[in-house]
XYZ file of C-alpha atoms in Angstrom:
779
model
C -8.606 -51.339 -5.045
C -10.295 -53.682 -2.551
C -7.161 -53.759 -0.407
C -7.058 -49.979 -0.329
C -10.730 -49.773 0.713
C -10.213 -52.388 3.437
C -7.189 -50.515 4.721
C -9.209 -47.258 4.819
C -12.004 -48.929 6.820
C -9.507 -50.329 9.304
C -7.966 -46.882 9.634
C -11.354 -45.297 10.368
C -12.113 -47.996 12.947
C -8.740 -47.436 14.618
C -9.352 -43.687 14.710
C -12.727 -44.251 16.356
C -11.189 -46.496 18.989
C -8.445 -44.009 19.755
C -10.406 -40.753 19.435
C -13.749 -41.608 20.985
C -12.528 -41.717 24.601
C -10.693 -38.417 24.111
C -13.740 -36.794 22.525
C -15.936 -38.025 25.347
C -13.574 -36.570 27.914
C -13.759 -33.223 26.080
C -17.541 -33.063 26.263
C -17.989 -34.424 29.766
C -20.630 -32.617 31.822
C -19.709 -30.134 34.520
C -22.332 -30.290 37.251
C -21.580 -26.798 38.514
C -22.586 -25.262 35.177
C -26.313 -24.509 34.818
C -28.021 -24.683 31.400
C -26.782 -21.944 29.069
C -29.163 -19.296 27.811
C -28.074 -18.439 24.269
C -29.156 -14.831 24.677
C -26.675 -14.511 27.558
C -23.731 -15.663 25.456
C -21.333 -13.246 23.817
C -21.060 -13.930 20.091
C -17.289 -14.194 20.276
C -17.508 -16.890 22.926
C -16.311 -14.997 26.006
C -19.312 -14.387 28.205
C -22.466 -16.085 29.351
C -22.568 -18.408 32.316
C -19.562 -20.480 31.257
C -17.034 -17.955 29.886
C -13.746 -18.867 28.217
C -10.053 -18.694 29.018
C -9.126 -16.773 25.842
C -6.354 -17.523 23.354
C -3.989 -14.759 24.489
C -4.538 -12.481 21.482
C -5.623 -8.912 22.350
C -8.619 -7.213 20.746
C -7.825 -3.629 19.708
C -11.427 -2.492 19.346
C -13.208 -0.455 22.083
C -15.023 -2.626 24.605
C -17.845 -0.095 24.824
C -19.200 2.418 22.279
C -16.989 5.505 22.364
C -14.464 3.768 24.624
C -10.676 3.825 24.287
C -8.931 1.765 21.641
C -6.995 -1.093 23.182
C -3.875 -0.681 21.049
C -0.988 -1.768 23.312
C 2.315 0.073 23.433
C 4.059 -2.966 21.942
C 1.878 -2.883 18.834
C 2.189 0.880 18.478
C 5.856 1.564 19.140
C 8.100 -1.467 19.022
C 9.566 -3.181 16.000
C 11.235 -1.899 12.876
C 9.788 -0.883 9.574
C 9.300 -3.906 7.403
C 8.755 -1.895 4.275
C 6.182 -4.313 2.982
C 8.733 -6.719 1.506
C 7.736 -10.219 0.628
C 10.300 -11.638 3.046
C 8.353 -10.338 6.044
C 4.573 -10.263 6.249
C 3.393 -6.658 6.722
C 1.868 -6.020 10.124
C -1.591 -4.493 9.768
C -3.635 -2.668 12.396
C -6.657 -4.953 12.665
C -4.353 -7.884 13.274
C -5.104 -11.505 12.524
C -8.392 -13.330 13.000
C -7.019 -14.693 16.276
C -7.665 -11.265 17.808
C -11.406 -11.792 17.312
C -11.727 -15.524 18.008
C -10.977 -15.846 21.749
C -12.957 -19.099 21.957
C -10.473 -21.036 19.804
C -6.661 -21.315 19.836
C -4.385 -20.814 16.858
C -4.290 -24.634 16.517
C -8.091 -24.814 16.429
C -8.725 -26.084 19.965
C -11.536 -24.712 22.133
C -10.701 -22.389 24.997
C -14.199 -22.312 26.500
C -14.808 -23.985 29.821
C -15.609 -27.674 29.382
C -19.199 -28.820 29.525
C -22.087 -30.105 27.456
C -22.080 -26.896 25.435
C -18.606 -27.535 23.904
C -17.305 -30.303 21.639
C -13.688 -30.323 20.467
C -12.943 -32.650 17.520
C -9.891 -30.746 16.260
C -6.428 -32.072 15.341
C -7.621 -35.712 15.039
C -6.633 -36.254 11.354
C -10.199 -37.276 10.555
C -11.231 -37.700 6.917
C -14.759 -37.212 5.573
C -15.885 -40.736 6.420
C -14.234 -40.624 9.834
C -16.151 -37.487 10.853
C -19.488 -38.997 9.842
C -18.785 -42.196 11.779
C -17.497 -40.421 14.883
C -20.449 -38.006 15.074
C -22.848 -40.923 14.624
C -21.229 -42.819 17.510
C -21.242 -39.792 19.824
C -24.885 -38.963 19.069
C -26.025 -42.316 20.494
C -25.245 -41.272 24.079
C -24.688 -37.450 24.001
C -27.348 -34.790 23.343
C -25.747 -33.014 20.390
C -28.525 -30.413 20.299
C -26.969 -28.869 23.438
C -23.611 -28.208 21.734
C -23.024 -24.477 21.179
C -19.262 -24.521 20.466
C -17.934 -26.980 17.871
C -14.504 -27.270 16.276
C -13.460 -29.660 13.512
C -10.278 -27.719 12.813
C -6.994 -29.173 11.580
C -8.425 -32.436 10.252
C -8.204 -33.887 6.729
C -11.674 -33.022 5.435
C -12.088 -32.392 1.696
C -15.880 -31.955 1.760
C -17.830 -29.541 3.947
C -19.377 -31.949 6.526
C -22.944 -30.683 6.054
C -24.654 -34.034 6.857
C -22.734 -34.311 10.131
C -23.381 -30.658 11.012
C -27.142 -31.248 10.781
C -26.889 -33.160 14.053
C -25.850 -29.893 15.818
C -28.981 -27.780 15.200
C -28.198 -25.222 17.935
C -24.475 -24.720 17.350
C -23.518 -21.020 17.535
C -19.749 -21.014 17.009
C -18.186 -23.359 14.433
C -14.562 -23.754 13.350
C -13.552 -25.670 10.197
C -10.106 -24.070 10.124
C -7.236 -25.918 8.462
C -9.084 -28.394 6.251
C -8.882 -28.804 2.457
C -12.076 -27.607 0.749
C -10.399 -26.661 -2.535
C -13.001 -28.248 -4.844
C -16.825 -28.106 -4.747
C -18.241 -30.805 -7.001
C -21.618 -30.454 -8.735
C -22.108 -34.188 -8.181
C -22.193 -33.788 -4.387
C -24.406 -30.756 -3.940
C -25.198 -31.644 -0.328
C -21.640 -30.554 0.531
C -21.907 -27.290 -1.421
C -23.936 -25.465 1.214
C -24.182 -25.311 4.967
C -27.178 -27.060 6.528
C -30.030 -25.172 8.174
C -28.360 -24.036 11.407
C -30.621 -21.287 12.689
C -28.401 -20.467 15.664
C -25.038 -20.355 13.866
C -23.486 -16.916 14.343
C -19.708 -17.395 13.961
C -18.028 -19.432 11.199
C -14.261 -19.935 11.015
C -13.069 -21.217 7.602
C -9.494 -19.971 7.610
C -6.680 -21.927 5.929
C -9.118 -24.173 4.032
C -7.472 -23.952 0.564
C -10.629 -22.301 -0.787
C -10.452 -20.989 -4.351
C -14.077 -19.848 -4.359
C -17.382 -20.654 -2.676
C -20.619 -21.873 -4.282
C -23.266 -19.207 -4.769
C -25.725 -20.948 -2.394
C -23.174 -21.777 0.337
C -24.658 -19.460 3.039
C -28.308 -19.795 1.995
C -29.413 -21.626 5.189
C -27.547 -19.647 7.886
C -27.651 -16.203 9.488
C -24.025 -15.409 10.329
C -22.745 -12.434 12.282
C -19.005 -13.222 12.082
C -17.322 -14.810 9.035
C -13.588 -15.596 8.793
C -12.208 -16.568 5.344
C -8.600 -15.426 5.659
C -5.527 -17.355 4.484
C -7.246 -19.045 1.551
C -6.454 -19.066 -2.185
C -9.589 -17.303 -3.400
C -9.418 -15.763 -6.885
C -13.071 -14.763 -7.209
C -16.350 -14.759 -5.285
C -19.876 -15.065 -6.759
C -21.828 -11.815 -6.879
C -24.779 -13.379 -4.981
C -22.671 -15.101 -2.286
C -23.487 -12.659 0.529
C -27.192 -12.169 -0.257
C -28.366 -14.287 2.768
C -25.994 -12.517 5.191
C -27.840 -9.249 5.763
C -27.023 -9.410 9.506
C -23.279 -9.978 9.038
C -21.230 -7.689 11.290
C -17.663 -8.938 10.811
C -16.067 -10.076 7.514
C -12.441 -11.234 7.351
C -10.996 -11.596 3.820
C -7.382 -10.989 4.833
C -4.238 -12.722 3.577
C -5.921 -14.312 0.575
C -3.406 -15.755 -1.874
C -3.960 -13.913 -5.147
C -1.814 -16.137 -7.367
C -3.628 -16.985 -10.570
C -3.691 -20.672 -11.483
C -2.626 -21.421 -15.052
C -0.577 -18.228 -15.448
C 2.651 -19.434 -13.864
C 4.311 -19.655 -17.290
C 3.774 -15.984 -18.100
C 7.112 -14.198 -17.752
C 5.730 -10.702 -18.199
C 7.035 -8.471 -15.354
C 3.878 -6.331 -15.501
C 1.678 -9.312 -14.580
C 2.464 -8.711 -10.917
C 0.799 -5.305 -11.165
C -2.570 -6.589 -12.340
C -2.935 -10.074 -10.801
C -5.209 -10.237 -7.772
C -8.581 -11.250 -6.386
C -11.529 -10.430 -8.644
C -14.581 -9.032 -6.806
C -17.923 -8.205 -8.370
C -18.696 -4.488 -8.177
C -21.855 -5.152 -6.107
C -20.414 -7.832 -3.826
C -20.851 -5.911 -0.555
C -24.288 -4.374 -1.216
C -26.242 -7.066 0.718
C -24.142 -6.532 3.868
C -26.222 -3.631 5.180
C -25.153 -4.180 8.821
C -21.440 -4.756 8.212
C -19.253 -3.076 10.837
C -15.829 -4.728 10.391
C -14.089 -5.418 7.046
C -10.537 -6.761 6.848
C -8.870 -7.043 3.420
C -5.305 -6.931 4.776
C -2.630 -8.415 2.483
C -5.210 -9.369 -0.174
C -4.156 -8.043 -3.555
C -7.090 -6.946 -5.702
C -7.566 -6.764 -9.454
C -7.661 -3.209 -10.750
C -11.383 -3.474 -11.576
C -12.067 -5.110 -8.199
C -11.480 -1.814 -6.383
C -14.842 -0.631 -7.697
C -16.426 -3.234 -5.388
C -15.298 -1.124 -2.428
C -17.896 1.433 -3.504
C -20.628 -1.042 -2.500
C -19.592 -1.116 1.179
C -22.553 -0.049 3.286
C -22.808 2.968 5.585
C -22.491 1.243 8.966
C -18.918 0.041 8.513
C -16.612 1.361 11.239
C -13.422 -0.715 11.182
C -11.716 -1.159 7.802
C -8.320 -2.462 6.705
C -7.077 -1.814 3.176
C -3.547 -2.641 4.314
C -1.301 -3.881 1.476
C -4.054 -4.445 -1.112
C -2.315 -2.627 -3.975
C -4.535 0.439 -3.688
C -3.640 2.739 -6.628
C -5.051 6.018 -5.238
C -7.290 7.591 -2.608
C -10.654 8.132 -4.290
C -13.948 9.326 -2.844
C -15.858 6.068 -3.260
C -13.573 4.399 -0.696
C -15.161 6.497 2.044
C -18.773 6.881 0.922
C -19.953 5.347 4.206
C -18.595 8.410 6.096
C -18.671 6.289 9.278
C -15.211 4.694 9.354
C -13.597 5.078 12.781
C -10.531 2.850 12.368
C -8.729 2.716 8.998
C -5.505 1.043 7.871
C -4.160 1.900 4.401
C -0.529 0.975 5.099
C 1.877 -0.574 2.573
C 0.079 0.894 -0.457
C 3.097 2.459 -2.132
C 2.076 5.158 -4.582
C -1.137 6.238 -2.850
C 0.646 9.148 -1.185
C 1.709 10.752 -4.453
C -1.715 12.327 -5.011
C -2.626 13.232 -1.419
C -4.228 16.641 -1.000
C -6.222 18.590 1.577
C -9.500 16.900 0.628
C -8.306 13.293 0.423
C -9.959 12.303 3.722
C -12.622 15.027 3.862
C -15.475 12.480 3.892
C -14.111 10.985 7.131
C -13.672 14.298 8.937
C -16.547 13.537 11.311
C -15.720 9.911 12.117
C -12.079 8.796 11.702
C -10.323 8.222 15.048
C -7.523 5.752 14.213
C -5.412 5.921 11.039
C -2.497 3.638 10.158
C -0.592 4.873 7.089
C 2.724 3.034 7.385
C 5.345 2.409 4.680
C 3.446 4.216 1.926
C 5.940 6.893 0.790
C 4.042 9.702 2.552
C 6.115 12.882 2.271
C 3.785 15.688 3.396
C 0.958 16.132 5.933
C -1.239 18.836 4.408
C -4.092 16.281 4.249
C -4.222 15.943 8.060
C -6.072 19.191 8.682
C -9.587 17.811 8.178
C -9.226 14.901 10.619
C -10.143 16.752 13.813
C -11.422 13.596 15.571
C -8.225 11.637 15.053
C -6.950 9.974 18.244
C -4.292 7.531 16.976
C -2.012 8.226 13.991
C 0.743 5.885 12.790
C 3.011 7.150 9.991
C 5.957 4.821 10.572
C 8.323 4.065 7.703
C 7.490 6.928 5.325
C 9.685 9.706 3.875
C 8.636 12.666 6.025
C 11.426 15.207 6.450
C 9.910 18.234 8.172
C 6.962 18.874 10.478
C 4.830 22.022 10.377
C 2.539 23.424 13.047
C -0.289 23.888 10.543
C -0.547 20.114 10.078
C -1.426 19.554 13.747
C -3.524 22.650 14.536
C -6.873 20.834 14.231
C -5.763 17.578 15.870
C -6.973 18.534 19.334
C -8.032 14.946 20.142
C -4.810 13.228 19.049
C -3.477 10.896 21.771
C -0.854 8.700 20.062
C 1.525 9.645 17.248
C 4.083 7.335 15.629
C 6.584 9.043 13.317
C 9.381 6.479 13.610
C 11.602 5.418 10.702
C 11.198 8.655 8.756
C 13.744 11.410 7.975
C 12.459 14.074 10.357
C 14.950 16.676 11.571
C 14.779 19.080 14.514
C 12.138 21.816 14.540
C 12.288 25.417 15.801
C 8.644 26.069 16.587
C 6.214 24.323 18.906
C 4.352 22.116 16.450
C 2.462 19.943 18.967
C 1.130 22.737 21.170
C -2.406 22.578 19.765
C -2.584 18.802 20.186
C -3.493 19.153 23.844
C -4.565 15.502 24.265
C -1.301 14.113 22.870
C 0.366 11.777 25.353
C 2.617 9.468 23.321
C 5.049 10.245 20.476
C 7.474 7.877 18.765
C 10.403 9.569 16.969
C 12.747 6.591 16.796
C 15.176 6.269 13.888
C 14.796 9.699 12.344
C 17.352 12.385 11.411
C 17.238 14.436 14.618
C 20.677 15.960 15.249
C 19.936 18.501 17.994
C 17.269 19.029 20.642
C 15.888 22.553 20.399
C 14.018 24.484 23.072
C 10.748 24.170 21.135
C 11.139 20.403 20.958
C 11.562 20.262 24.741
C 8.408 22.329 25.218
C 6.534 19.849 23.027
C 8.004 16.874 24.892
C 7.055 18.306 28.284
C 3.372 17.802 27.438
C 3.800 14.055 26.901
C 3.662 11.050 29.185
C 5.649 8.680 26.909
C 8.073 9.149 24.032
C 10.932 7.492 22.151
C 14.081 8.986 20.599
C 16.298 5.935 20.100
C 18.317 5.517 16.925
C 18.807 9.247 16.261
C 22.298 10.665 15.822
C 22.054 13.528 18.337
C 24.819 16.021 19.018
C 26.643 15.854 22.365
C 25.227 19.024 23.903
C 24.286 20.049 27.427
C 20.559 19.796 26.813
C 20.925 16.189 25.688
C 23.133 15.318 28.651
C 20.729 16.884 31.115
C 17.936 15.006 29.382
C 19.577 11.627 30.008
C 21.763 12.197 33.087
C 19.571 10.456 35.632
C 17.758 8.091 33.315
C 19.212 4.864 34.696
C 18.048 5.868 38.177
C 14.457 6.566 37.253
C 12.950 3.376 35.985
C 9.158 3.291 36.234
C 6.736 0.495 36.937
C 6.152 0.111 33.194
C 8.506 -2.564 31.746
C 11.184 -0.966 29.563
C 10.175 2.617 30.437
C 12.235 5.282 32.226
C 11.459 8.844 33.286
C 13.549 11.294 31.308
C 14.989 13.535 34.039
C 14.711 13.930 37.792
C 15.401 17.688 37.797
C 13.972 20.658 35.872
C 15.582 21.959 32.701
C 16.275 25.708 32.503
C 14.972 27.443 29.396
C 15.578 31.054 28.345
C 14.140 31.955 24.973
C 14.158 35.219 23.022
C 15.000 37.396 25.993
C 12.128 36.129 28.119
C 12.902 35.489 31.765
C 14.107 31.990 32.518
C 11.505 29.336 33.285
C 11.926 25.835 34.593
C 10.689 23.136 32.279
C 9.945 19.850 34.003
C 10.149 16.503 32.210
C 9.930 14.404 35.350
C 6.587 12.896 34.366
C 7.705 11.864 30.835
C 8.568 8.211 30.282
C 11.165 7.064 27.772
C 9.618 3.787 26.648
C 12.431 2.620 24.315
C 15.598 3.381 26.287
C 18.604 1.272 25.347
C 22.209 2.371 25.932
C 23.258 1.180 22.464
C 20.704 3.465 20.787
C 20.937 6.520 23.056
C 24.449 7.637 22.173
C 25.609 11.085 21.041
C 27.975 12.364 18.343
C 30.891 14.756 18.619
C 30.714 16.143 15.093
C 34.090 17.908 15.460
C 35.921 14.610 15.800
C 33.167 12.553 14.152
C 33.228 10.292 17.180
C 30.343 8.355 18.685
C 30.191 8.793 22.474
C 28.288 7.588 25.520
C 26.440 10.659 26.863
C 26.208 9.256 30.381
C 30.004 8.850 30.524
C 30.822 12.458 29.640
C 31.700 15.184 32.127
C 28.621 16.822 33.598
C 27.618 20.146 32.079
C 27.390 23.181 34.361
C 24.535 25.411 33.188
C 23.336 28.317 35.329
C 19.770 29.597 35.361
C 20.525 32.489 33.036
C 22.115 30.325 30.336
C 20.381 28.696 27.429
C 19.543 25.053 27.643
C 21.083 24.660 24.207
C 24.560 25.592 25.486
C 27.426 23.465 24.197
C 29.461 21.030 26.245
C 32.711 22.954 26.800
C 34.033 26.532 27.097
C 36.427 25.862 24.202
C 33.450 25.432 21.917
C 32.140 28.844 23.070
C 35.491 30.532 22.233
C 35.501 28.906 18.809
C 31.956 30.157 18.228
C 33.059 33.758 19.015
C 35.933 33.449 16.525
C 33.594 32.148 13.853
C 31.292 35.124 14.428
C 33.976 37.453 12.980
C 33.530 35.810 9.613
C 29.728 36.115 9.596
C 29.783 39.269 7.432
C 31.589 37.477 4.611
C 29.228 34.535 4.933
C 26.200 36.836 4.710
C 27.537 38.366 1.479
C 28.161 34.987 -0.094
C 24.748 33.770 0.980
C 23.065 36.881 -0.456
C 24.741 36.332 -3.845
C 23.792 32.663 -3.812
C 20.183 33.473 -2.909
C 19.962 36.002 -5.751
C 21.194 33.406 -8.230
C 18.749 30.878 -6.851
C 15.851 33.319 -7.226
C 16.738 33.981 -10.875
C 17.063 30.240 -11.506
C 13.808 29.539 -9.677
C 11.934 32.032 -11.866
C 13.261 30.292 -14.960
C 12.314 26.906 -13.582
C 8.848 28.152 -12.677
C 8.219 29.431 -16.187
C 9.448 26.272 -17.930
C 8.752 23.804 -15.125
C 6.069 21.762 -16.862
C 8.229 21.169 -19.954
C 11.339 20.390 -17.896
C 9.471 17.937 -15.686
C 7.953 16.204 -18.679
C 11.358 15.982 -20.383
C 12.815 14.131 -17.406
C 9.747 11.871 -17.274
C 10.345 10.917 -20.913
C 14.020 10.225 -20.128
C 12.976 8.001 -17.197
C 10.446 6.055 -19.270
C 12.986 5.600 -22.048
C 15.517 4.245 -19.559
C 12.984 1.755 -18.182
C 11.804 0.625 -21.588
C 15.353 0.265 -22.882
C 15.689 -2.663 -20.488
C 13.351 -4.614 -22.748
C 14.963 -3.389 -26.003
C 16.619 -6.618 -27.086
C 16.213 -8.973 -30.017
C 13.572 -11.083 -28.275
C 11.071 -8.254 -28.170
C 10.845 -7.635 -31.921
C 8.732 -10.060 -33.858
C 9.428 -7.982 -36.982
C 12.434 -5.637 -36.801
C 11.462 -3.902 -40.024
C 9.026 -1.826 -37.956
C 11.995 0.208 -36.755
C 12.653 1.458 -40.293
C 10.806 4.531 -41.481
C 10.506 3.203 -45.022
C 9.209 -0.225 -43.949
C 5.833 -1.527 -45.080
C 3.090 -1.352 -42.474
C 0.776 -4.260 -41.687
C -1.845 -2.064 -40.011
C -3.109 1.444 -40.447
C -3.891 2.102 -36.776
C -2.808 0.431 -33.514
C -5.672 0.940 -31.012
C -4.964 1.030 -27.268
C -8.091 0.742 -25.108
C -9.371 -0.584 -21.781
C -11.526 -3.706 -21.587
C -14.242 -1.525 -20.074
C -14.422 0.355 -23.413
C -14.416 -2.826 -25.526
C -18.100 -2.443 -26.476
C -17.545 1.037 -27.934
C -14.513 -0.124 -29.911
C -16.306 -3.143 -31.398
C -19.708 -1.504 -31.966
C -18.635 1.989 -33.024
C -14.971 2.298 -34.000
C -14.486 -1.011 -35.835
C -17.527 -0.736 -38.195
C -16.839 2.919 -39.044
C -13.132 2.403 -39.703
C -12.869 -0.993 -41.384
C -16.442 -1.195 -42.661
C -16.875 2.357 -43.963
C -13.427 3.913 -44.349
C -11.479 0.716 -45.214
C -8.913 1.523 -42.523
C -7.180 -1.554 -41.082
C -7.168 -1.566 -37.250
C -4.895 -3.560 -34.943
C -6.854 -4.809 -31.896
C -5.079 -6.812 -29.215
C -7.847 -9.406 -28.810
C -7.905 -10.116 -32.550
C -4.446 -9.396 -33.945
C -1.951 -10.368 -31.240
C 0.048 -13.421 -32.345
C -0.429 -16.628 -30.361
C 2.664 -18.037 -28.658
C 4.315 -14.713 -27.906
C 4.206 -12.669 -24.709
C 1.907 -9.670 -24.311
C 4.838 -7.259 -24.159
C 6.340 -8.652 -27.362
C 3.019 -8.360 -29.193
C 2.494 -4.741 -28.057
C 5.903 -3.551 -29.252
C 5.743 -5.480 -32.537
C 2.224 -4.317 -33.430
C 3.072 -0.693 -32.625
C 6.111 -0.850 -34.924
C 4.017 -2.334 -37.742
C 1.264 0.299 -37.555
C 1.216 3.632 -39.395
C -0.162 5.494 -36.422
C -1.214 4.925 -32.816
C -4.650 5.691 -31.365
C -5.381 5.974 -27.617
C -9.026 5.550 -26.526
C -8.917 7.567 -23.305
C -11.407 7.156 -20.426
C -11.282 6.819 -16.656
C -11.038 3.031 -17.080
C -8.081 3.614 -19.410
C -6.269 5.534 -16.644
C -6.920 2.748 -14.112
C -5.440 0.057 -16.365
C -1.733 -0.687 -15.879
C -1.501 -2.084 -19.423
C -3.071 1.033 -20.949
C -0.721 3.255 -18.936
C 2.180 1.139 -20.151
C 1.005 1.370 -23.784
C 0.705 5.167 -23.499
C 4.298 5.497 -22.228
C 5.517 2.974 -24.776
C 3.783 4.870 -27.590
C 5.718 8.022 -26.731
C 8.942 6.085 -26.479
C 8.477 4.361 -29.831
C 7.464 7.597 -31.590
C 10.587 9.327 -30.309
C 12.790 6.366 -31.178
C 11.498 6.061 -34.757
C 11.121 9.845 -35.169
C 7.465 9.516 -36.091
C 4.756 11.819 -34.883
C 1.556 9.932 -35.663
C -0.515 9.799 -32.472
C -4.286 10.322 -32.247
C -6.156 10.812 -28.974
C -9.859 9.967 -28.687
C -11.555 11.076 -25.444
C -14.644 9.045 -24.582
C -15.400 11.211 -21.538
C -14.147 14.272 -19.671
C -11.145 13.498 -17.457
C -10.985 15.530 -14.193
C -7.706 17.347 -13.763
C -6.949 15.581 -10.462
C -7.194 12.183 -12.190
C -5.172 13.184 -15.266
C -1.559 11.880 -15.115
C 1.309 14.107 -16.223
C 1.920 12.145 -19.426
C -1.669 12.547 -20.609
C -1.695 16.235 -19.602
C 1.305 16.856 -21.810
C -0.211 14.952 -24.727
C -3.447 16.917 -24.458
C -1.447 20.158 -24.590
C 0.825 19.151 -27.484
C -1.389 16.867 -29.598
C -4.726 17.482 -31.295
C -7.399 15.295 -29.772
C -10.984 14.508 -30.690
C -13.817 13.959 -28.224
C -16.645 11.445 -28.661
C -20.001 13.266 -28.581
C -22.721 11.847 -26.378
C -25.483 13.970 -27.886
C -27.222 13.774 -31.257
C -26.474 11.450 -34.154
C -25.460 14.450 -36.281
C -22.627 15.224 -33.883
C -21.418 11.632 -34.144
C -21.427 11.866 -37.951
C -19.182 14.940 -37.725
C -16.936 13.017 -35.302
C -16.387 10.183 -37.797
C -15.671 12.646 -40.624
C -13.039 14.443 -38.555
C -11.423 11.183 -37.452
C -11.414 9.861 -41.030
C -9.784 13.088 -42.250
C -7.093 12.854 -39.552
C -6.262 9.268 -40.531
C -6.056 10.145 -44.215
C -3.609 12.932 -43.363
C -1.437 10.418 -41.496
C -1.455 7.978 -44.430
C -0.131 10.624 -46.793
């Protein structure tokens, strides 16, 4: 032990000898720099009388109120759809913290101009004792009270260096990035809070292995910018942000949501519910918050309620890849969000409707909604202020003019990596401000006249990766492309000569695309298909089309094709007859489907659930196989499925009235599940050993993945065992828009009983009815 301590002391001494000269060189005075006035210094470190060189990361936010968003073409157009897979980190709109920390590099080094205002102690492998010793040595001949920028990033600290930070009373920007503050001990409380630093405005604690933060951690500071991304936080104290009423920027992105101690659980549904736990009032103190980034931070189901506490000044929000289950009103109560990213939340799009974003109609200007299974755009109508829209990687198939009628301010539109086909009406005409459209990797086969009209209004577009037919309009579109490269890297003008358009008998007009840039041109992606021979061809190598002014721009490549088209016209009458018969049959079938649609849809849903659940139907899942037999003895009278939010009602109301009064034996998961078995095994076994199943339905019940699973499983087990004992208890009214299809069907086909919230007499009647229903089941 003594040898180890001696070795550590020698190591610290060696570090001081090696590091001190370097540190002194970093803080050497620059005579040309006058004293810095803190009021003249930009909070992000780029400004004032000294400025900084920047870390090379762009900031997408407007530089002035109401200014343009600085989203570069590379971030908007390039790249493929990642789909949100674990192998590749999803790219979110607000970017990484590096976009908002220009005064420090990704490695934690300062980028500000050298001088007495800046001290760089990063990447020195200093431990806790080494930092204290080094700061003490430096303070003997350097005025530490003049230091405004301080970085201790990428060292080996395990304790927050609060005693050392006290020697920098005027520090404004502090980076502790890349240290190891995983444990806060109650025995060393001095390290459990920041010291009184009245001037501290920006704190960088990224990549610090944080699992949580002490409740009093920020009690002595008044931060404006806080960066906590790339940590392992599982929960945050409810009172943590109370001192930070002036906080403007909060970064909680890329927080590892793995739960410690649950690695041994093999339940596949655990992935659906594991995440960061946030108190429902966590954000209430942040009354001045403008920027909130939760990108790639999975939340617990109950933690989404905390988003309701976000205050009304927030303008830039990222809910990218947080496991958002649905678009609900409390997400947008602030009504002030200007930039929103809800990408990579698969399933959100299933319930989109015209009023989904109605609360943001007067504020939202930038919306990223990538890789979220969006399949229709009826919800776009309310967003009249929208300027940037990214819908890359969804399942859109058709575009309709009505979706874009109100988007008069739209400037950029990304529809790449969808399944969009050609359109025959001008859908972008009303979007008069639209200048950039990305249609890469869609299902466009032909270029229609209406599409060309829409394209003529643009200044930049992309069509690469589409399998387009070899037609004259496409050839004329690309003929001179290699000769018209612009000053923009990678961009080409589409055509050097006008395109002739004659539509619906109107006199021919010349449509010019000379001003349109093709930002993604690549010969390997701009090919064309001869669908007659099913051959892929180079459009620039084909014979030039000859199209006179009175011909359509959509004319085919050769005269032979025109002759074939005339021959095919002779058979149009027969085709019309066959089509008419087919349409009549379809109409009759559609009427039948319309009348029985709900039952048909529910039947297929049951089939799907049965197929999924059959995956688990093996010997390991049955603790007692006798439950599958109709004549088997039952261990419980009622299996009760309920949400933890309704636990109080179950224990205080249901349990005493059933077991205490009616002598009915209930099966409750927190009391009756067998220790040593998985949750899924316990659910199936207890259902099979219960006479009947009871669902305690509430809004919390519908938000719980386990309750949803138990509801589907209940149906499956009842069908499998040919039993029909299911009782529904409604604790509250469920709005139709929140009611899933399975519950809707149960409410229509099963008798349910509703808990009265009025007089005691009504509750007495409730218990009599429920008791009578259970007695009927037992017979």
